[in-house]
PDB file of C-alpha atoms in Angstrom:
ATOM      1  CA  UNK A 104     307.548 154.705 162.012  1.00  0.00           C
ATOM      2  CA  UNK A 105     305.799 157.828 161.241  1.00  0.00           C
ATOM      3  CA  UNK A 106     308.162 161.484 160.940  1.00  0.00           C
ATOM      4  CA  UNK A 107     306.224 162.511 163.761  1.00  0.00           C
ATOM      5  CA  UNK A 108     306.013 159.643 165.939  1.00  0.00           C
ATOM      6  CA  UNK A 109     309.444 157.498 166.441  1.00  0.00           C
ATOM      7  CA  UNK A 110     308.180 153.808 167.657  1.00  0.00           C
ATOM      8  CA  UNK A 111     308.763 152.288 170.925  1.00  0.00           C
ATOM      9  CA  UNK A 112     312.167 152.832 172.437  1.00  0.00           C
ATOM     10  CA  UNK A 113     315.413 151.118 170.301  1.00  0.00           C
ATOM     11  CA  UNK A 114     316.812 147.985 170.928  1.00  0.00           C
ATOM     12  CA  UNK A 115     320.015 148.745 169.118  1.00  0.00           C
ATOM     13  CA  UNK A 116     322.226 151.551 168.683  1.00  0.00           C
ATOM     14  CA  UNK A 117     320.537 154.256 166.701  1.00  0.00           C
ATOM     15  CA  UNK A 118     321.393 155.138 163.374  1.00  0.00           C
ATOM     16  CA  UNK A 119     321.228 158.876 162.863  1.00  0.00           C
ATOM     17  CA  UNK A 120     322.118 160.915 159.725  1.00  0.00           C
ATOM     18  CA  UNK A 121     323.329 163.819 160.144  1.00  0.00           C
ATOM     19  CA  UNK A 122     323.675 166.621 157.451  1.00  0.00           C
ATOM     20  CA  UNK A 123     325.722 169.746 158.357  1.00  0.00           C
ATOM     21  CA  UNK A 124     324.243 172.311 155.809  1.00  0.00           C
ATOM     22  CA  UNK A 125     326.116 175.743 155.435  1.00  0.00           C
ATOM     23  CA  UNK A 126     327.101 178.155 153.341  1.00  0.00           C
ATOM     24  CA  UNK A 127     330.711 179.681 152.343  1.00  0.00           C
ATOM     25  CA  UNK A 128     329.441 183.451 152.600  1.00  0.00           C
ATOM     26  CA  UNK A 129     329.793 182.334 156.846  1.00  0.00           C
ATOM     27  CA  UNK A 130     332.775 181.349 158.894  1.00  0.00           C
ATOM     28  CA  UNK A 131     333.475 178.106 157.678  1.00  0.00           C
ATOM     29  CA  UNK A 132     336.128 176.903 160.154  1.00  0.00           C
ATOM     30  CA  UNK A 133     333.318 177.561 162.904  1.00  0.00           C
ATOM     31  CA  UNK A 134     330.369 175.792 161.007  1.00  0.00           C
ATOM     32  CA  UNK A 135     332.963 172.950 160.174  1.00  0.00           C
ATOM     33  CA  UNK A 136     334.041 172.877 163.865  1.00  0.00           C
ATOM     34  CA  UNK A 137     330.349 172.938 165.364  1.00  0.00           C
ATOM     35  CA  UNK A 138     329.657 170.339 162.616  1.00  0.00           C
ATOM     36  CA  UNK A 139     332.220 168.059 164.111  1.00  0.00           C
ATOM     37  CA  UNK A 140     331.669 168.753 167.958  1.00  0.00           C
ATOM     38  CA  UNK A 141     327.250 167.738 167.323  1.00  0.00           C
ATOM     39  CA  UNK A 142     328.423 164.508 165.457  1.00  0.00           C
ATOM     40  CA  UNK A 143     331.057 163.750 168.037  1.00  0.00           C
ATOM     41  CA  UNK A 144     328.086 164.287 170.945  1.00  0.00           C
ATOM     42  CA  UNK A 145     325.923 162.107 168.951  1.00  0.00           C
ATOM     43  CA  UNK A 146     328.500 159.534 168.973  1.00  0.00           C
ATOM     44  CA  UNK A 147     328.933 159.710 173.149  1.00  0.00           C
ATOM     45  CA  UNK A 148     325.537 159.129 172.940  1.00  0.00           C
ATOM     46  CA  UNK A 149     325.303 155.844 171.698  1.00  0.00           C
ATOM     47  CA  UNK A 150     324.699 156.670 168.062  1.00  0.00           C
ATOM     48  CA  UNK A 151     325.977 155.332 164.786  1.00  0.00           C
ATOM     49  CA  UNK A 152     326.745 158.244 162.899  1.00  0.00           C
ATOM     50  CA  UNK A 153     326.266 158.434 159.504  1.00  0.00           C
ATOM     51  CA  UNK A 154     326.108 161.464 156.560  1.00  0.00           C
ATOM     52  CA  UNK A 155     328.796 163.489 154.997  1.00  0.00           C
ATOM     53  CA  UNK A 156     331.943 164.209 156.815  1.00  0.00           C
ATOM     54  CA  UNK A 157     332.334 167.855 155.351  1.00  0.00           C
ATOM     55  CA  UNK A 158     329.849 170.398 155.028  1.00  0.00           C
ATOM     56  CA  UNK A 159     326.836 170.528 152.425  1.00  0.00           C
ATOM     57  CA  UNK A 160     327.143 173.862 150.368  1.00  0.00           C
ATOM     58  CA  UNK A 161     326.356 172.863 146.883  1.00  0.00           C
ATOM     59  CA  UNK A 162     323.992 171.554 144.827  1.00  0.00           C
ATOM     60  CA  UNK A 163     326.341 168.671 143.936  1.00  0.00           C
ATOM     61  CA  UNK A 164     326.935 167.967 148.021  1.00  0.00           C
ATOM     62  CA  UNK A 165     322.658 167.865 148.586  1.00  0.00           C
ATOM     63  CA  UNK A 166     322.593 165.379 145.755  1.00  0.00           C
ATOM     64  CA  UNK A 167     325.056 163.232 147.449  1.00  0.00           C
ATOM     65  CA  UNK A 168     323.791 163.270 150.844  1.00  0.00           C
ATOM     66  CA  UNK A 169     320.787 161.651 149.383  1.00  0.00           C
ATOM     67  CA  UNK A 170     322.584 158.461 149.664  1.00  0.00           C
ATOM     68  CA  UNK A 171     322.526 158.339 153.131  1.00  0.00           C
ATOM     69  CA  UNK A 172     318.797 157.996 154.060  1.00  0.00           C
ATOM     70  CA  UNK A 173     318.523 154.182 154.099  1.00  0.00           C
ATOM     71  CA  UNK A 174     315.825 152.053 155.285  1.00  0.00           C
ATOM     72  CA  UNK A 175     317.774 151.542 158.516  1.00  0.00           C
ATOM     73  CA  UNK A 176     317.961 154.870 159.397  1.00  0.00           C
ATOM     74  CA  UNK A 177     315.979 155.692 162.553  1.00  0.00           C
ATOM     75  CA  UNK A 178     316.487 159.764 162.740  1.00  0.00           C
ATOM     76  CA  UNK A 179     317.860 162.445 160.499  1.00  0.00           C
ATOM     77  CA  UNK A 180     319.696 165.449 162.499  1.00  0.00           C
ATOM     78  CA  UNK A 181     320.350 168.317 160.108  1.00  0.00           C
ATOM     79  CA  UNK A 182     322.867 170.470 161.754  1.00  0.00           C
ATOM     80  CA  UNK A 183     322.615 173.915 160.396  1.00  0.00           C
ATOM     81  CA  UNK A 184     326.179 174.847 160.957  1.00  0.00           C
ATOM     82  CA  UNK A 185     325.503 178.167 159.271  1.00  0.00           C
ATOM     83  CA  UNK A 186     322.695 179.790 158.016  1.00  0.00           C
ATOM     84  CA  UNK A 187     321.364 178.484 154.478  1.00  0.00           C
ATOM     85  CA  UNK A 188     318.582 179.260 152.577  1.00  0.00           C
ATOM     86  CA  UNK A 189     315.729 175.918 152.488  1.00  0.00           C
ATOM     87  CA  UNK A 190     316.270 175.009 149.608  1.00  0.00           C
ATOM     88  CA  UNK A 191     318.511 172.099 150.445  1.00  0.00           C
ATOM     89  CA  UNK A 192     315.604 171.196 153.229  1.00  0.00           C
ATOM     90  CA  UNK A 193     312.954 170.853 150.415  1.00  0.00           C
ATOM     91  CA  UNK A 194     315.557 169.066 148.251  1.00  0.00           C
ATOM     92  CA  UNK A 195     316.296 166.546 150.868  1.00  0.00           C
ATOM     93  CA  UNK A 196     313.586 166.235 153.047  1.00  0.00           C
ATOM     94  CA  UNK A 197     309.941 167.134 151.829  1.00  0.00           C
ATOM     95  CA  UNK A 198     309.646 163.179 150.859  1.00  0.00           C
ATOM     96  CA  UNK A 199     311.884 162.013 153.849  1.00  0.00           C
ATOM     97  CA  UNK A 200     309.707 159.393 155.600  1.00  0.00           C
ATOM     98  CA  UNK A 201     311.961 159.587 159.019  1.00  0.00           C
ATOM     99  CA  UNK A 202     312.408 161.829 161.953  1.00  0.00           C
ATOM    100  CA  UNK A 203     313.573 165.297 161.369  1.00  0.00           C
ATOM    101  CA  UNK A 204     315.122 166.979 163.858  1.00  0.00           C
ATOM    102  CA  UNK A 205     317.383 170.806 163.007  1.00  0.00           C
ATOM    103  CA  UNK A 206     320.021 171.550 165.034  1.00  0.00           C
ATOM    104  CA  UNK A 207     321.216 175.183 165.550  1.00  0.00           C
ATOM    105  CA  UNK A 208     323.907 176.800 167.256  1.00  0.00           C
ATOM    106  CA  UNK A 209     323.979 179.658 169.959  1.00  0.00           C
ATOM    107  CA  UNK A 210     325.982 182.673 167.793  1.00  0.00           C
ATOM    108  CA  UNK A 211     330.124 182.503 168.577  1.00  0.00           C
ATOM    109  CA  UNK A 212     331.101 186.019 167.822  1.00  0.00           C
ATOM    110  CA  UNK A 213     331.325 189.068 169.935  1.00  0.00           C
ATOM    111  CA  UNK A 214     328.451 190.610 170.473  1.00  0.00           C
ATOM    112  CA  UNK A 215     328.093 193.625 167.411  1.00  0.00           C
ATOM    113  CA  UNK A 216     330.106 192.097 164.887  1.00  0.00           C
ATOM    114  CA  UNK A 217     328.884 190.355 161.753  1.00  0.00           C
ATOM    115  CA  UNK A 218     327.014 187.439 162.209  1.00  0.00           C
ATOM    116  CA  UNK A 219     329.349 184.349 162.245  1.00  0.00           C
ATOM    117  CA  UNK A 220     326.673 181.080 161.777  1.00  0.00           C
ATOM    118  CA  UNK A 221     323.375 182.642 161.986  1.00  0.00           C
ATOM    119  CA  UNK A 222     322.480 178.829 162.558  1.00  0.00           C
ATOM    120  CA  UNK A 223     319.034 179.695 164.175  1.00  0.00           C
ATOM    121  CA  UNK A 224     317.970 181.445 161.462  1.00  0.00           C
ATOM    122  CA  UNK A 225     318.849 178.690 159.080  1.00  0.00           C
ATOM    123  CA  UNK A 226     316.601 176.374 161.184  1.00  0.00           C
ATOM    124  CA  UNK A 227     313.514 178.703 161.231  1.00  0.00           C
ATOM    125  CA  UNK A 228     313.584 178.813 157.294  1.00  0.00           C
ATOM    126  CA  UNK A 229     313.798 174.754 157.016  1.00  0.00           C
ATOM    127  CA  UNK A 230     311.015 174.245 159.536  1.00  0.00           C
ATOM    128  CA  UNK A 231     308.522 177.353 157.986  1.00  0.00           C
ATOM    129  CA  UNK A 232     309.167 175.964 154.725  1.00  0.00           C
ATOM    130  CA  UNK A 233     308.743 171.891 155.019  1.00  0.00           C
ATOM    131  CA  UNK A 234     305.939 172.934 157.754  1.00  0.00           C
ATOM    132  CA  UNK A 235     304.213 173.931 154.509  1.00  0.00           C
ATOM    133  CA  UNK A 236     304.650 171.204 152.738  1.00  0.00           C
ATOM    134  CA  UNK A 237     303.370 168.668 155.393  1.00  0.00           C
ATOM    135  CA  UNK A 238     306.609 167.594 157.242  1.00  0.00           C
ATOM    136  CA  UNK A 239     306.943 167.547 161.020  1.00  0.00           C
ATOM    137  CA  UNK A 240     310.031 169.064 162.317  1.00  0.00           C
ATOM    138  CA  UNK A 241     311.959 169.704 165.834  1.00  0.00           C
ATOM    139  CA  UNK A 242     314.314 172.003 166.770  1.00  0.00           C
ATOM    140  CA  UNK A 243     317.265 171.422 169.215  1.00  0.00           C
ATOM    141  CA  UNK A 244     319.011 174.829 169.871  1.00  0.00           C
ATOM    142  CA  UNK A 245     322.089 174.964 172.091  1.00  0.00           C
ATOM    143  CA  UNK A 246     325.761 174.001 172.037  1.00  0.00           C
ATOM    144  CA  UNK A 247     327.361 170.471 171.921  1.00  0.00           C
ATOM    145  CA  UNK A 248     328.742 170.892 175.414  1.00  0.00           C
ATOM    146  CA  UNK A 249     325.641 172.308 177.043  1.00  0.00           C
ATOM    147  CA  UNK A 250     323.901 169.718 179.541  1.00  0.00           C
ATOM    148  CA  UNK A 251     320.088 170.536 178.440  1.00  0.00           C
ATOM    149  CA  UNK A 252     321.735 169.684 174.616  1.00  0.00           C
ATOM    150  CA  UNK A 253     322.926 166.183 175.299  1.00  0.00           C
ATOM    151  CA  UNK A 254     319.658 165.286 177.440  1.00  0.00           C
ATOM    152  CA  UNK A 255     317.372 166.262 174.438  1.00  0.00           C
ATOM    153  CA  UNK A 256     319.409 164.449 172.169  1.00  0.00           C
ATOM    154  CA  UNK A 257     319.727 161.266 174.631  1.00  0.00           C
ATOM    155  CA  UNK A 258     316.114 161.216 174.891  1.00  0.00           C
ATOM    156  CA  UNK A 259     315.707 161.447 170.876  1.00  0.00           C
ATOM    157  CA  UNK A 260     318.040 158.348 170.586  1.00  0.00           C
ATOM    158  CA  UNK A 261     316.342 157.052 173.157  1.00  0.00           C
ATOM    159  CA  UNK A 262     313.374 157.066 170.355  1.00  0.00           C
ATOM    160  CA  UNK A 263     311.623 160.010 172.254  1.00  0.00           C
ATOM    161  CA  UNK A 264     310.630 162.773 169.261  1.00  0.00           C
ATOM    162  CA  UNK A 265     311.306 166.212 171.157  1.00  0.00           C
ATOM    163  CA  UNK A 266     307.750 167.672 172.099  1.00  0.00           C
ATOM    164  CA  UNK A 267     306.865 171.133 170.020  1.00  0.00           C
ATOM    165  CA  UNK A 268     306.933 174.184 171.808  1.00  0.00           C
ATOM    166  CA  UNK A 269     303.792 175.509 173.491  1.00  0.00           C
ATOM    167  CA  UNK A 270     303.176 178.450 171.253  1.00  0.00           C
ATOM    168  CA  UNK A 271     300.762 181.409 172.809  1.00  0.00           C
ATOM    169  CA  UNK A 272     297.153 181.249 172.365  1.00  0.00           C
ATOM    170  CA  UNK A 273     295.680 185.023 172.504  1.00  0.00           C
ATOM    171  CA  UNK A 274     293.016 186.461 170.852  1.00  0.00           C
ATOM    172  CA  UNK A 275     292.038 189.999 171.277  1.00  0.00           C
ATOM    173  CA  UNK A 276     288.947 191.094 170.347  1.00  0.00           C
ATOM    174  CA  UNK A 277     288.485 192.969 167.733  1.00  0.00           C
ATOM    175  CA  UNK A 278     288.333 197.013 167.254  1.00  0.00           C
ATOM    176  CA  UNK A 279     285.074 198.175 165.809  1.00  0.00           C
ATOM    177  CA  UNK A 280     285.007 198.903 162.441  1.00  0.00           C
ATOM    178  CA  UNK A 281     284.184 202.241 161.602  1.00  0.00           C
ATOM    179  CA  UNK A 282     287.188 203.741 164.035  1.00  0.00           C
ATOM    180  CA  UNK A 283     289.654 201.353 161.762  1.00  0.00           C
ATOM    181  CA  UNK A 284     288.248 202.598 158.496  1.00  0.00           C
ATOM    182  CA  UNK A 285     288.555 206.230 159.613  1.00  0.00           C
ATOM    183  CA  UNK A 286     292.094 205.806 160.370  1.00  0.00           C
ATOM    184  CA  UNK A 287     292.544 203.970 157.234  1.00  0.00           C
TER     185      UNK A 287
END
């Protein structure tokens, strides 16, 4: 099974691993509580659920969740219950030879104050930086108790990689030159 192309639909109960990377400068309690609601969704699902029960903040807690990707793993979920820089993604996944899929989190707190997760932003980093080293990666962005959520992720257990977005394709033609290096 390539990371970009799950094989034919599972016979079995997935195994997924899921890694629920953070760090402390956040609201823990929320990333720890998200962390908990996407495994327990997972689980509904159908899925074995395997990976760390607490968060991963440290270099000590990447280096364990290493021991997780086994040869009978069929998809790795990374939750990014906060933001966190992707370092941990390069650590753990440039080599990974299974589906990657992030997982981000709509922002909890009132609208003006500090950010509590920043869990999107977190996502954007690990797929911009193991894009450029090769790796195919998915984004599911939402809530554990939204519906649109739990269908993505049935159809990824279901062996279905989500489809990448359709990004814009518009060119514009270009200015003449001598107008641009006069206002230069």
């Amino acid at each position: 099974m390539s990371p970009a192309t799950p094989g034919p639909a599972l016979t079995r109960r997935p195994r997924v691993v899921v890694i629920p990377t953070a760090r402390p400068t956040f609201v823990v309690e929320e990333a720890r509580s998200r962390a908990d609601a996407a495994r327990r969704v997972l689980r509904e699902l159908g899925a074995e659920v395997l990976g760390p029960d607490d968060l991963v903040m440290t270099p000590e807690d990447v280096e364990a969740a290493r021991g997780y990707f086994t040869a009978d793993v069929d998809v790795v979920v990374n939750v990014c219950a906060s933001f966190s820089d992707a370092t941990p993604a390069l650590e753990l996944y440039a080599e990974l030879d299974r589906p990657l899929v992030t997982w981000s989190f709509r922002e909890p707190g009132p609208v003006g104050d500090r950010l509590w997760l920043n869990s999107l932003c977190g996502s954007n980093l690990y797929g911009h930086a193991l894009g450029r080293v090769g790796r195919d990666v998915r984004l599911v962005y939402g809530d554990p108790d939204e519906e649109a959520v739990r269908a993505t992720l049935a159809d990824l257990l279901a062996g279905h990689y989500p489809e990448p977005p359709a990004l814009p394709r518009r060119q514009e033609e270009r200015a003449a030159e001598a107008p641009v290096r006069a206002a230069l």
